[in-house]
């Protein structure tokens, strides 16, 4: 299990210097801007912005290769499913039907559906970099503090930062258990049948859960001994004061969101913009 | 598989805990594997965790009780929770937020209902069975 979790790397770029709160807010604004519309112009705009941010934050392609593969797999599945179930979905949303060619009376290929699927692909690809930039450039402990500052109760935030803090420990426990099992002669590599390997993995989860439960007890005792949860508010070590650049970035992302809403509700007056 | 774990923690610590576990787990998982969370399914996960957590009130795992009633409670509650989450909440939010095709989201919902429902019941039962064995039963001591 060599999952590289939250490969946050401490670099000194413009994006890294922004406060976590700014990055969270911009991430939410921009992803809502894309979520709310099927207008490819908004998506292209977001895509360009996030590509620039990628360059500025010095994120390497090899860091995100696995994510891209997963997304591609998910996307292809989604597109195939959409097409097989509703080959005429484009007509439903755009109102016109231009048949390009047809296999039989059910599987027709219309210009509208193809356009819809292309826009959908673009939609996925413009949403994904936003989240990636956010997790690659935000210090995990700052993540919790920024969530608290947008109004999430601090107990939830602490839970989240504890999750992030203990994830590597749990992975280590899992590796230890798995190595211990293998030292006793249990085959977990690809030589063993898949079904047997699956059963063995489930069996390994049980000691993992128990070690986690022990840890839960230790941590929660330690926290209540220190009086956690007595007061209504909490301050955060990792909170950074907002700078001028933070306000600029927030405003820019807000502008994109407003533009997306204006386009949807006043200019094109539809979720599905179709230029033809 | 993950849903079984959150359902198990729900049996131990109650609905709020399992709701948070499911929601945070799903969000982080999405961040890592897809880059950006798919919010409608995060909400659905949270709902399934919340409902699964109600098993806390019908089981006495802390006292080492694991009998037919426990099994029945876990199965019924998990079926209800997963049904609400995947057949109702996830597809409806998909339509409202993302305007996905209706037939597709309900098919996806049914598929994940089957997969998550079965895996969460099986994993949760395995874990609760193992856990209850580590607990001393109340009234297990006899005066001689």
Tab-separated table of C-alpha atoms in Angstrom, chain A residues 174 181 186-207, chain B residues 1-5 115-116 118-124 126:
chain	number	residue	atom	x	y	z
A	174	UNK	CA	-1.529	-1.839	7.997
A	181	UNK	CA	1.284	-12.048	8.095
A	186	UNK	CA	0.752	-16.140	4.106
A	187	UNK	CA	0.895	-15.325	0.422
A	188	UNK	CA	-0.461	-11.872	-0.393
A	189	UNK	CA	1.222	-11.251	-3.721
A	190	UNK	CA	-0.311	-11.802	-7.135
A	191	UNK	CA	0.664	-15.471	-7.078
A	192	UNK	CA	-2.306	-16.229	-4.822
A	193	UNK	CA	-5.851	-16.418	-6.160
A	194	UNK	CA	-7.739	-13.139	-6.025
A	195	UNK	CA	-10.583	-14.489	-3.879
A	196	UNK	CA	-8.185	-15.789	-1.256
A	197	UNK	CA	-6.220	-12.559	-1.235
A	198	UNK	CA	-9.438	-10.638	-0.744
A	199	UNK	CA	-10.415	-12.766	2.264
A	200	UNK	CA	-6.948	-12.304	3.749
A	201	UNK	CA	-7.154	-8.553	3.315
A	202	UNK	CA	-10.520	-8.443	5.096
A	203	UNK	CA	-9.011	-10.499	7.907
A	204	UNK	CA	-6.159	-8.028	8.206
A	205	UNK	CA	-8.616	-5.201	8.621
A	206	UNK	CA	-9.840	-6.639	11.922
A	207	UNK	CA	-6.590	-6.129	13.893
B	1	UNK	CA	-16.010	-1.850	2.129
B	2	UNK	CA	-15.558	1.632	3.554
B	3	UNK	CA	-19.277	1.844	4.273
B	4	UNK	CA	-19.070	-1.253	6.428
B	5	UNK	CA	-16.384	0.378	8.516
B	115	UNK	CA	-22.787	-3.024	-4.004
B	116	UNK	CA	-22.569	-0.747	-0.974
B	118	UNK	CA	-24.103	-5.842	0.572
B	119	UNK	CA	-20.532	-4.858	1.370
B	120	UNK	CA	-21.518	-2.653	4.289
B	121	UNK	CA	-23.699	-5.364	5.847
B	122	UNK	CA	-21.078	-8.087	5.413
B	123	UNK	CA	-18.147	-5.990	6.641
B	124	UNK	CA	-20.134	-4.474	9.493
B	126	UNK	CA	-17.835	-9.362	10.535
